[in-house]
Every structure is written in structure tokens, then in C-alpha cells.
Coordinates of C-alpha atoms and ligand atoms in Angstrom, one line a residue:
X1 CA 10.8 15.1 36.3
X2 CA 12.6 12.8 38.7
X3 CA 14.6 9.6 38.6
X4 CA 14.6 7.3 35.6
X5 CA 12.6 9.7 33.3
X6 CA 15.4 12.2 33.5
X7 CA 17.4 10.2 31.0
X8 CA 14.8 10.9 28.4
X9 CA 15.2 13.8 25.9
X10 CA 13.8 17.2 27.4
X11 CA 11.0 17.3 24.9
X12 CA 9.9 13.7 25.9
X13 CA 10.0 14.7 29.5
X14 CA 7.9 17.8 28.8
X15 CA 5.2 15.7 27.1
X16 CA 5.1 13.2 30.0
X17 CA 4.8 16.1 32.4
X18 CA 1.8 17.3 30.5
X19 CA 0.2 14.0 30.4
X20 CA 0.9 13.5 34.1
X21 CA -0.7 16.8 35.0
X22 CA -3.8 16.4 32.9
X23 CA -4.3 12.7 34.1
X24 CA -3.9 13.8 37.7
X25 CA -6.7 16.5 37.0
X26 CA -8.9 13.8 35.8
X27 CA -8.0 11.6 38.7
X28 CA -6.5 8.9 36.4
X29 CA -3.3 7.0 37.3
X30 CA -1.1 7.0 34.2
X31 CA 2.1 5.0 33.5
X32 CA 4.8 4.9 30.9
X33 CA 5.0 1.2 30.1
X34 CA 6.6 -1.5 27.8
X35 CA 9.5 -0.9 25.5
X36 CA 10.1 2.7 26.7
X37 CA 10.7 1.7 30.2
X38 CA 12.8 -1.4 29.1
X39 CA 15.0 0.8 27.0
X40 CA 15.5 3.5 29.7
X41 CA 16.6 0.7 32.1
X42 CA 19.0 -0.7 29.4
X43 CA 20.4 2.8 28.9
X44 CA 19.2 2.8 25.3
X45 CA 17.3 5.6 23.6
X46 CA 13.7 5.1 24.5
X47 CA 11.7 6.4 21.4
X48 CA 8.5 4.7 21.8
X49 CA 6.4 6.2 24.4
X50 CA 3.4 4.1 25.3
X51 CA 1.2 5.4 28.2
X52 CA -1.3 3.1 30.0
X53 CA -4.2 4.8 32.0
X54 CA -6.1 3.1 34.6
X55 CA -9.4 4.7 33.3
X56 CA -10.6 6.3 30.0
X57 CA -7.5 6.9 27.8
X58 CA -9.6 8.5 25.1
X59 CA -10.9 11.1 27.6
X60 CA -7.4 12.0 28.6
X61 CA -6.3 12.2 24.9
X62 CA -9.1 14.7 24.2
X63 CA -8.1 16.8 27.1
X64 CA -4.4 16.8 26.1
X65 CA -5.2 17.8 22.5
X66 CA -7.6 20.6 23.4
X67 CA -5.1 21.9 26.0
X68 CA -1.9 21.7 24.1
X69 CA -3.0 21.2 20.5
X70 CA -1.8 18.6 18.0
X71 CA -3.6 15.8 16.3
X72 CA -5.6 12.8 17.7
X73 CA -6.3 9.5 16.2
X74 CA -8.9 7.6 18.2
X75 CA -9.5 3.8 18.1
X76 CA -12.8 3.6 20.0
X77 CA -12.9 -0.3 19.6
X78 CA -9.5 -0.6 21.3
X79 CA -10.0 2.2 23.7
X80 CA -6.8 3.7 22.6
X81 CA -5.7 6.9 21.1
X82 CA -2.6 8.3 19.5
X83 CA -1.8 11.9 20.3
X84 CA 0.6 13.7 17.9
X85 CA 1.6 16.9 19.9
X86 CA 2.5 19.9 18.0
X87 CA 6.1 19.1 18.6
X88 CA 7.9 15.7 19.4
X89 CA 7.0 12.1 19.0
X90 CA 3.5 10.6 18.8
X91 CA 2.2 9.0 22.1
X92 CA 0.0 6.1 22.4
X93 CA -2.5 6.4 25.3
X94 CA -4.0 3.1 26.2
X95 CA -6.9 2.3 28.5
X96 CA -5.5 -0.5 30.9
X97 CA -7.2 -3.7 29.8
X98 CA -7.5 -7.4 30.2
X99 CA -7.2 -9.4 27.0
X100 CA -8.8 -12.7 26.1
X101 CA -8.1 -14.7 22.9
X102 CA -11.2 -16.4 21.4
X103 CA -8.9 -18.5 19.1
X104 CA -5.2 -18.8 18.6
X105 CA -3.5 -16.1 16.4
X106 CA -6.6 -13.9 16.2
X107 CA -6.8 -10.4 17.8
X108 CA -7.9 -10.5 21.3
X109 CA -11.1 -9.3 22.9
X110 CA -10.4 -6.4 25.4
X111 CA -12.1 -5.3 28.7
X112 CA -11.0 -2.2 30.7
X113 CA -9.1 -3.3 33.7
X114 CA -6.3 -2.6 36.1
X115 CA -2.6 -2.0 35.4
X116 CA -1.7 -5.3 36.8
X117 CA -4.0 -7.1 34.3
X118 CA -2.7 -4.9 31.5
X119 CA 1.0 -5.9 32.3
X120 CA -0.1 -9.5 32.5
X121 CA -1.4 -9.6 29.0
X122 CA 2.0 -8.8 27.5
X123 CA 4.5 -10.8 25.6
X124 CA 7.7 -11.0 27.6
X125 CA 8.6 -10.1 31.2
X126 CA 11.2 -7.4 29.8
X127 CA 8.1 -5.6 28.4
X128 CA 6.0 -5.6 31.5
X129 CA 7.8 -2.6 33.4
X130 CA 5.7 0.5 34.2
X131 CA 6.8 3.9 35.4
X132 CA 4.2 5.7 37.4
X133 CA 4.2 9.2 35.9
X134 CA 3.2 11.0 39.2
X135 CA 6.3 9.9 41.1
X136 CA 8.5 7.8 38.8
X137 CA 7.8 4.7 40.9
X138 CA 8.9 1.6 39.0
X139 CA 6.2 -1.1 38.9
X140 CA 7.8 -4.6 38.4
X141 CA 5.3 -7.4 38.8
X142 CA 7.0 -10.0 36.7
X143 CA 10.6 -9.9 37.7
X144 CA 11.5 -7.9 34.7
X145 CA 14.5 -6.1 36.2
X146 CA 16.1 -9.5 37.0
X147 CA 15.5 -10.6 33.4
X148 CA 16.8 -7.4 32.0
X149 CA 20.0 -7.7 34.1
X150 CA 20.6 -11.4 33.1
X151 CA 19.6 -10.7 29.5
X152 CA 16.6 -13.2 29.4
X153 CA 13.5 -13.3 27.2
X154 CA 10.7 -15.0 29.0
X155 CA 7.1 -15.4 28.3
X156 CA 4.6 -14.8 31.2
X157 CA 2.5 -18.1 30.6
X158 CA 2.8 -21.2 28.4
X159 CA 0.0 -20.2 26.0
X160 CA 1.6 -17.0 25.0
X161 CA 3.1 -18.0 21.6
X162 CA -0.1 -19.9 20.7
X163 CA -2.3 -16.9 21.6
X164 CA -0.2 -14.7 19.5
X165 CA 2.4 -16.4 17.3
X166 CA 3.8 -13.0 16.2
X167 CA 5.6 -13.2 19.6
X168 CA 7.8 -15.9 18.2
X169 CA 9.3 -13.4 15.8
X170 CA 9.4 -10.7 18.4
X171 CA 11.5 -12.9 20.8
X172 CA 14.1 -13.3 18.1
X173 CA 14.3 -9.6 17.4
X174 CA 14.9 -8.8 21.1
X175 CA 17.4 -11.7 21.4
X176 CA 19.5 -10.3 18.6
X177 CA 19.0 -6.6 19.2
X178 CA 20.0 -6.7 22.9
X179 CA 22.3 -9.8 22.7
X180 CA 19.8 -11.6 25.1
X181 CA 18.9 -15.3 25.3
X182 CA 15.5 -16.9 25.1
X183 CA 14.9 -18.7 28.5
X184 CA 15.1 -22.6 28.3
X185 CA 11.4 -22.9 29.3
X186 CA 10.3 -20.3 26.7
X187 CA 12.5 -21.9 24.1
X188 CA 10.7 -25.2 24.7
X189 CA 7.4 -23.6 23.9
X190 CA 8.4 -22.6 20.4
X191 CA 8.1 -25.9 18.5
X192 CA 4.5 -26.7 19.7
X193 CA 3.6 -23.0 18.7
X194 CA 5.0 -23.2 15.2
X195 CA 1.9 -24.8 13.6
X196 CA -0.2 -21.7 14.7
X197 CA 1.9 -19.4 12.5
X198 CA -0.2 -20.4 9.6
X199 CA -3.3 -18.9 11.2
X200 CA -1.7 -15.4 11.2
X201 CA -3.0 -13.0 8.5
X202 CA -0.7 -12.1 5.8
X203 CA -0.4 -8.6 7.1
X204 CA 0.6 -9.5 10.6
X205 CA 3.0 -12.2 9.5
X206 CA 4.8 -10.0 6.9
X207 CA 5.0 -7.1 9.3
X208 CA 7.1 -9.3 11.6
X209 CA 9.5 -10.1 8.7
X210 CA 9.6 -6.5 7.7
X211 CA 10.7 -5.5 11.2
X212 CA 13.9 -7.7 10.8
X213 CA 15.0 -5.3 8.1
X214 CA 14.7 -2.3 10.5
X215 CA 17.1 -4.0 13.0
X216 CA 20.9 -3.3 13.1
X217 CA 21.7 -6.8 12.1
X218 CA 18.9 -8.2 9.9
X219 CA 21.0 -11.2 8.7
X220 CA 21.5 -12.3 12.3
X221 CA 17.8 -11.9 13.1
X222 CA 16.8 -14.0 10.0
X223 CA 19.5 -16.6 10.7
X224 CA 18.1 -17.2 14.1
X225 CA 14.5 -17.2 12.9
X226 CA 15.7 -19.9 10.4
X227 CA 17.4 -21.9 13.2
X228 CA 14.2 -21.9 15.4
X229 CA 11.9 -23.0 12.4
X230 CA 10.2 -19.7 12.1
X231 CA 11.0 -19.1 8.4
X232 CA 9.9 -22.7 7.6
X233 CA 6.6 -21.9 9.4
X234 CA 5.9 -19.2 7.0
X235 CA 5.8 -21.6 4.0
X236 CA 7.5 -25.1 4.2
X237 CA 10.7 -25.2 2.4
X238 CA 10.4 -22.0 0.5
X239 CA 12.1 -19.1 2.4
X240 CA 15.7 -19.7 2.0
X241 CA 18.6 -19.1 4.4
X242 CA 22.3 -19.9 4.4
X243 CA 25.6 -18.1 5.1
X244 CA 26.0 -16.8 1.5
X245 CA 22.6 -15.1 1.8
X246 CA 23.6 -13.6 5.1
X247 CA 26.6 -12.1 3.3
X248 CA 24.4 -10.8 0.4
X249 CA 22.0 -9.3 2.8
X250 CA 24.7 -7.7 4.9
X251 CA 26.4 -6.2 1.8
X252 CA 22.9 -4.9 0.5
X253 CA 22.1 -3.2 3.8
X254 CA 25.3 -2.4 5.6
X255 CA 25.9 1.0 3.9
X256 CA 23.7 3.4 2.0
X257 CA 24.1 3.0 -1.8
X258 CA 26.9 5.4 -3.3
X259 CA 25.5 8.6 -4.6
X260 CA 25.8 7.6 -8.3
X261 CA 22.9 5.2 -7.7
X262 CA 20.6 8.1 -7.0
X263 CA 18.7 6.2 -4.2
X264 CA 17.2 8.0 -1.2
X265 CA 15.9 6.5 2.1
X266 CA 12.7 5.4 0.4
X267 CA 11.9 3.9 -3.1
X268 CA 8.4 4.3 -4.5
X269 CA 7.2 5.1 -1.0
X270 CA 8.7 2.0 0.6
X271 CA 11.7 2.1 3.0
X272 CA 14.9 1.4 0.9
X273 CA 16.1 -1.3 3.5
X274 CA 12.9 -3.2 3.0
X275 CA 13.0 -3.2 -0.8
X276 CA 16.7 -4.1 -0.9
X277 CA 16.3 -6.6 1.9
X278 CA 13.7 -8.7 0.4
X279 CA 15.3 -8.3 -3.0
X280 CA 18.6 -9.7 -1.7
X281 CA 16.9 -12.4 0.4
X282 CA 14.9 -13.8 -2.6
X283 CA 17.5 -13.3 -5.3
X284 CA 18.1 -16.9 -5.7
X285 CA 14.4 -18.0 -5.9
X286 CA 12.5 -18.9 -8.9
X287 CA 9.7 -16.6 -10.0
X288 CA 7.2 -19.3 -9.0
X289 CA 8.5 -19.3 -5.5
X290 CA 8.3 -15.6 -5.2
X291 CA 4.7 -15.8 -6.3
X292 CA 4.1 -18.4 -3.6
X293 CA 5.5 -16.1 -1.0
X294 CA 3.5 -13.2 -2.3
X295 CA 0.4 -15.3 -2.1
X296 CA 1.1 -15.9 1.6
X297 CA 2.6 -12.6 2.6
X298 CA 1.1 -10.1 0.2
X299 CA 4.1 -7.7 -0.4
X300 CA 3.6 -4.1 -1.4
X301 CA 3.9 -3.9 -5.2
X302 CA 7.3 -2.2 -5.1
X303 CA 8.8 -4.9 -2.9
X304 CA 7.3 -7.6 -5.1
X305 CA 8.5 -6.0 -8.3
X306 CA 12.0 -5.6 -7.1
X307 CA 12.3 -9.0 -5.8
X308 CA 11.0 -10.4 -9.1
X309 CA 13.4 -8.2 -11.1
X310 CA 16.5 -9.1 -9.2
X311 CA 15.9 -12.9 -9.5
X312 CA 15.1 -12.5 -13.2
X313 CA 18.2 -10.4 -13.9
X314 CA 20.5 -12.7 -12.0
X315 CA 19.3 -15.6 -14.0
X316 CA 19.8 -13.8 -17.2
X317 CA 23.4 -12.5 -16.4
X318 CA 25.3 -15.5 -17.8
X319 CA 23.7 -15.1 -21.2
X320 CA 24.4 -11.4 -21.1
X321 CA 28.0 -11.6 -19.9
X322 CA 30.4 -9.9 -22.5
X323 CA 27.5 -8.5 -24.5
X324 CA 27.8 -5.0 -26.3
X325 CA 26.7 -1.9 -24.2
X326 CA 23.7 -1.5 -26.4
X327 CA 22.5 -5.1 -25.5
X328 CA 22.9 -4.3 -21.8
X329 CA 21.0 -1.0 -22.2
X330 CA 18.2 -2.6 -23.9
X331 CA 17.9 -5.2 -21.2
X332 CA 18.4 -2.8 -18.1
X333 CA 16.3 0.1 -19.1
X334 CA 13.0 -1.1 -17.5
X335 CA 14.6 -2.7 -14.4
X336 CA 13.9 -0.7 -11.2
X337 CA 17.0 1.1 -9.8
X338 CA 16.9 -0.8 -6.6
X339 CA 16.9 -4.1 -8.3
X340 CA 19.8 -2.9 -10.4
X341 CA 21.7 -2.0 -7.3
X342 CA 20.9 -5.3 -5.6
X343 CA 21.8 -7.4 -8.7
X344 CA 25.2 -5.4 -9.0
X345 CA 26.0 -6.1 -5.3
X346 CA 25.2 -9.8 -5.5
X347 CA 26.8 -10.5 -8.9
X348 CA 29.6 -7.9 -9.0
X349 CA 28.7 -7.5 -12.7
X350 CA 30.5 -4.3 -13.8
X351 CA 28.2 -3.7 -16.8
X352 CA 25.3 -2.9 -14.4
X353 CA 27.4 -0.2 -12.8
X354 CA 28.5 1.1 -16.1
X355 CA 24.9 1.4 -17.1
X356 CA 24.2 3.5 -14.1
X357 CA 27.3 5.8 -14.3
X358 CA 27.6 6.1 -18.1
X359 CA 25.4 4.3 -20.5
X360 CA 22.0 5.3 -19.4
X361 CA 23.1 8.9 -19.9
X362 CA 24.2 8.4 -23.6
X363 CA 21.6 9.6 -26.1
X364 CA 21.9 10.8 -29.8
X365 CA 21.7 14.5 -30.6
X366 CA 18.8 13.7 -32.9
X367 CA 15.4 13.6 -31.2
X368 CA 11.8 13.1 -32.4
X369 CA 11.4 16.7 -33.2
X370 CA 14.4 16.6 -35.6
X371 CA 12.9 13.5 -37.3
X372 CA 9.6 15.3 -37.7
X373 CA 11.4 18.3 -39.1
X374 CA 13.0 16.1 -41.7
X375 CA 9.5 15.0 -42.8
X376 CA 9.4 11.5 -41.3
X377 CA 5.8 10.4 -41.1
X378 CA 4.6 9.4 -37.7
X379 CA 5.1 5.8 -36.8
X380 CA 7.3 3.1 -35.3
X381 CA 10.3 4.1 -37.4
X382 CA 10.9 7.1 -35.0
X383 CA 11.7 4.7 -32.1
X384 CA 13.6 2.4 -34.3
X385 CA 15.9 5.1 -35.8
X386 CA 16.5 6.8 -32.5
X387 CA 17.4 3.5 -31.0
X388 CA 19.9 2.6 -33.8
X389 CA 21.5 5.9 -33.4
X390 CA 21.8 5.5 -29.6
X391 CA 23.1 2.0 -29.9
X392 CA 25.8 3.2 -32.3
X393 CA 26.9 5.8 -29.8
X394 CA 26.9 3.2 -27.0
X395 CA 28.8 0.7 -28.9
X396 CA 31.3 3.2 -30.1
X397 CA 30.4 2.8 -33.8
X398 CA 30.0 6.5 -34.0
X399 CA 31.8 9.1 -31.8
X400 CA 31.0 12.4 -33.4
X401 CA 27.9 14.4 -34.5
X402 CA 29.0 14.3 -38.1
X403 CA 29.0 10.5 -38.0
X404 CA 25.7 10.4 -36.3
X405 CA 24.4 12.7 -39.3
X406 CA 25.9 10.2 -41.8
X407 CA 24.3 7.3 -40.0
X408 CA 20.9 9.1 -39.8
X409 CA 21.0 9.8 -43.5
X410 CA 21.6 6.1 -44.3
X411 CA 18.9 4.9 -41.9
X412 CA 16.3 7.3 -43.4
X413 CA 17.2 5.9 -46.8
X414 CA 17.0 2.3 -45.8
X415 CA 13.8 0.2 -45.5
X416 CA 12.5 -0.5 -42.0
X417 CA 13.9 -3.6 -40.2
X418 CA 11.6 -6.1 -38.5
Ligands
CTP501 N1 3.0 -6.4 23.0 C1 2.6 -7.7 23.4 N2 2.5 -8.6 22.3 C2 2.6 -8.3 21.0 C3 2.9 -6.9 20.7 C4 3.2 -6.1 21.7 O1 2.5 -8.0 24.5 N3 2.4 -9.2 20.1 C5 3.2 -5.4 24.1 C6 4.7 -5.4 24.7 O2 4.5 -5.2 26.1 C7 5.3 -4.2 24.0 C8 4.2 -3.3 23.8 O3 3.0 -4.1 23.6 O4 6.3 -3.7 24.9 C9 4.3 -2.3 22.6 O5 4.5 -3.0 21.4 P1 5.6 -2.7 20.3 O6 5.6 -1.1 20.2 O7 5.4 -3.5 19.2 O8 6.9 -3.0 21.1 P2 8.1 -2.3 21.9 O9 8.1 -2.9 23.2 O10 7.9 -0.8 21.8 O11 9.4 -2.9 21.2 P3 10.1 -2.4 19.9 O12 11.3 -1.6 20.5 O13 10.5 -3.6 19.2 O14 9.1 -1.5 19.1

């Protein structure tokens, strides 16, 4: 593999060589396009490999999977296929197409076409580069190399943001990720396109916000979105932003939670940075505002529940301050772990940390079986007695098994409390 492609990991190069040879056998010109080429030229790791084929990409994908194995996902309507080879990253194989938008913010209609038309349908000049796999020739039809060198984000035509308002959010991500600047002409197209954001589906719009949390500096991405009116375009005057929030978000996302929090890279199937990111961002909002945002953006349940829990807990902290450990435990037991972590970071409340490190692990020696063996009839008294014993341990009222036994005897002999 020659030239530019030689900077790719060996496995990627092998896959591209396989695609090149099978495309050549079918007589189909194939190109690496978009973000992959952009990142190679920027000297960044190019992880996203999108291949455009002048001809039938699905036919090529079928040949690749029967020759080299792996799995295929075919989208007949879009004339694309994703090939997951037995080893290495998935590759998107795209039939070169022309796109037309019937209405702003809808998905475009596509017709098979040339590479040139495929590049012309794209968002920004820096994403229009193509590398011909056969000989590594760079195709640059939109002055992309100059824009890459000057660090400029530039749309290809004035209607671009209106056709696809997700591009407003994409522009900001690139600006912050690469330290680039949106070109003045492109910047001027943003305000007139803002009213079209409301036409985006919940899923497409939320996806754009989600992606901010996968960037290296989410707070800077959101700050710039706020500055350009992109947050206000989601819902007027609901999505907050200020420098305190930026700090909260940075502290929630900058480092992975310490081991005692027991948090992995995902929480209930959602990426941890997404759950923590939204929870920190919405921490100062009222429940009704979070509900409004959910109505517009339809968050996954885990994201929603955590954001609600953090905002509720932070609102309750003043009343809980200085309470006995048992009161904290009663309150924190059903709060999701990620919400506890976010609330601790934001408030600095030490009791939340003590709950994680100590209190949640404190339980009486007596359990339900022991109460049964003592002849206690089934009913709500089980939970009440076990809780009273636990609370006494938590609050330091008992410190030995003998004291627990004495307390248990007196509880068994006393009438049930309401
Ligand atoms: N694209 C576009 N308009 C969009 C989304 C994508 O023109 N609204 C084009 C761009 O040419 C982009 C390519 O489709 O390069 C692939 O999209 P995506 O994978 O989202 O972007 P990447 O360029 O790979 O950038 P990132 O590194 O952010 O994933």
C-alpha cells in the first residue's frame, strides 16, 4: 500500500487492499473518503473507514464477505453495506450517490451517481477528500487541503445547514476537536438556519448532543454551541450553560471515577460519559424542565432517570445536611450509582461518599431467616425490625453483636410502630 495510506495501522491497510483487489476484479473504482482521509492528512488516527464505490457497493460487499468472511449488514434503500471483517474495524461501503432534499431537515432522496456528486453532497470541504484505493491518488475537488491547512470549516453551498441542520452541531464539534475556525461566510449561514433545528427528529437531534460527550472537551463543545444559539434552538431558554456548568462537566468527565464507586465504562448499557455528562449538565434544572427536554429529545431511560435523580438529590441536600447516617442511607439507597457520583462531585457532600465507602455495607447480623427461626409471623415487621437494627448500627447506637441481640429482644417485645 503506497503513500498516504501507509500511515494507517497494518490491519486497516490489509482490509483496504482486499477491498481494492475485489473492487478492481468487479471493475468498480473504490475510494476511501470523508473523515478517514481528513484524519490521515491531519496526522490523527483514522479509525473511521468509509469506502465510496462508483457502482454497486452492495455487490462489492457480498463478494468481500464470501471471499474473506465476516458479517454483512445491508441497507438496500440507501445502497450501502457495512462489512464487519473477521478481524479489524467495520467498514462502510457506499454506492456513490447524488442527494436531493425534498424538505429541510428530512433525510435526502438518493440516486446512484459519480464520485464527484458524492463529494458535492457532503457537509464541509474538509470532509470531501477521497483517496483512490488503486493508486492512492488524492481527489480534492473542494479545496479541502487548503482548508485543512488553514484550519477552516466551510460548507459547500449556502443551503447546507438548512438541508441538514445536524451540520450546525457537526461544525462545532470539528471546530473544537481540531482547534479550527468556522469560515466567516459559513458562520453567517448559521442564524438563518437555526429555526430549522426544530424540524429535526428527536433521535437525530439528541444524537448530535450525545456526540459532544464523546469529544475530548465536551464543555468547550457545549459552550460554543451555546454561543452560536444551537442550544437555544433545541428548546428556547431551557438548556442551560454557564462557566460553573462547564466546571461541573469537566470534573464529572475529566477522570474515570475512583474504584470505590464501582463504575465501569458503561452504566445499564449506556456509555458512562453520556450518563454522567447529561446528569451534570441538567443538575440545576427543575424536574419539569428535564421532562420538557425529554419530550423533545427522548433520552434513553437510564440517562433520564440519572438526570432526574441528580437534580432531585441536589435539591434535597440542604435539608439532609448534618443528618444521622441512617437518614442518609434511607435517602440514598435507591439513587442510581452514577447519580450519587455526579451529585457528590457537584456538591462535595461527604456523606454521599461515606455512603459508598462505608454505610451501604453496614448490615445487622440478624436476617430474615433468623427472625423466622424466632417464630415471627410473616409481615411488614420483618423489614421494620431489620431496618431498626441496621439504623442502630449505622448511627453507632449499637457496636457489638450482644447489643444487637438486646435491641432485637426489645424490638420483638414492643408493638409495631407506624
Ligand atoms: N456527512 C455529511 N453530512 C452529515 C453527516 C455526514 O456530509 N450530516 C458526510 C461527511 O462527509 C462525513 C461522512 O459523511 O465525513 C461520514 O460521516 P460521519 O461518520 O458522521 O463523520 P466523520 O467524517 O467520520 O467524522 P467523525 O470523526 O466526527 O465521525
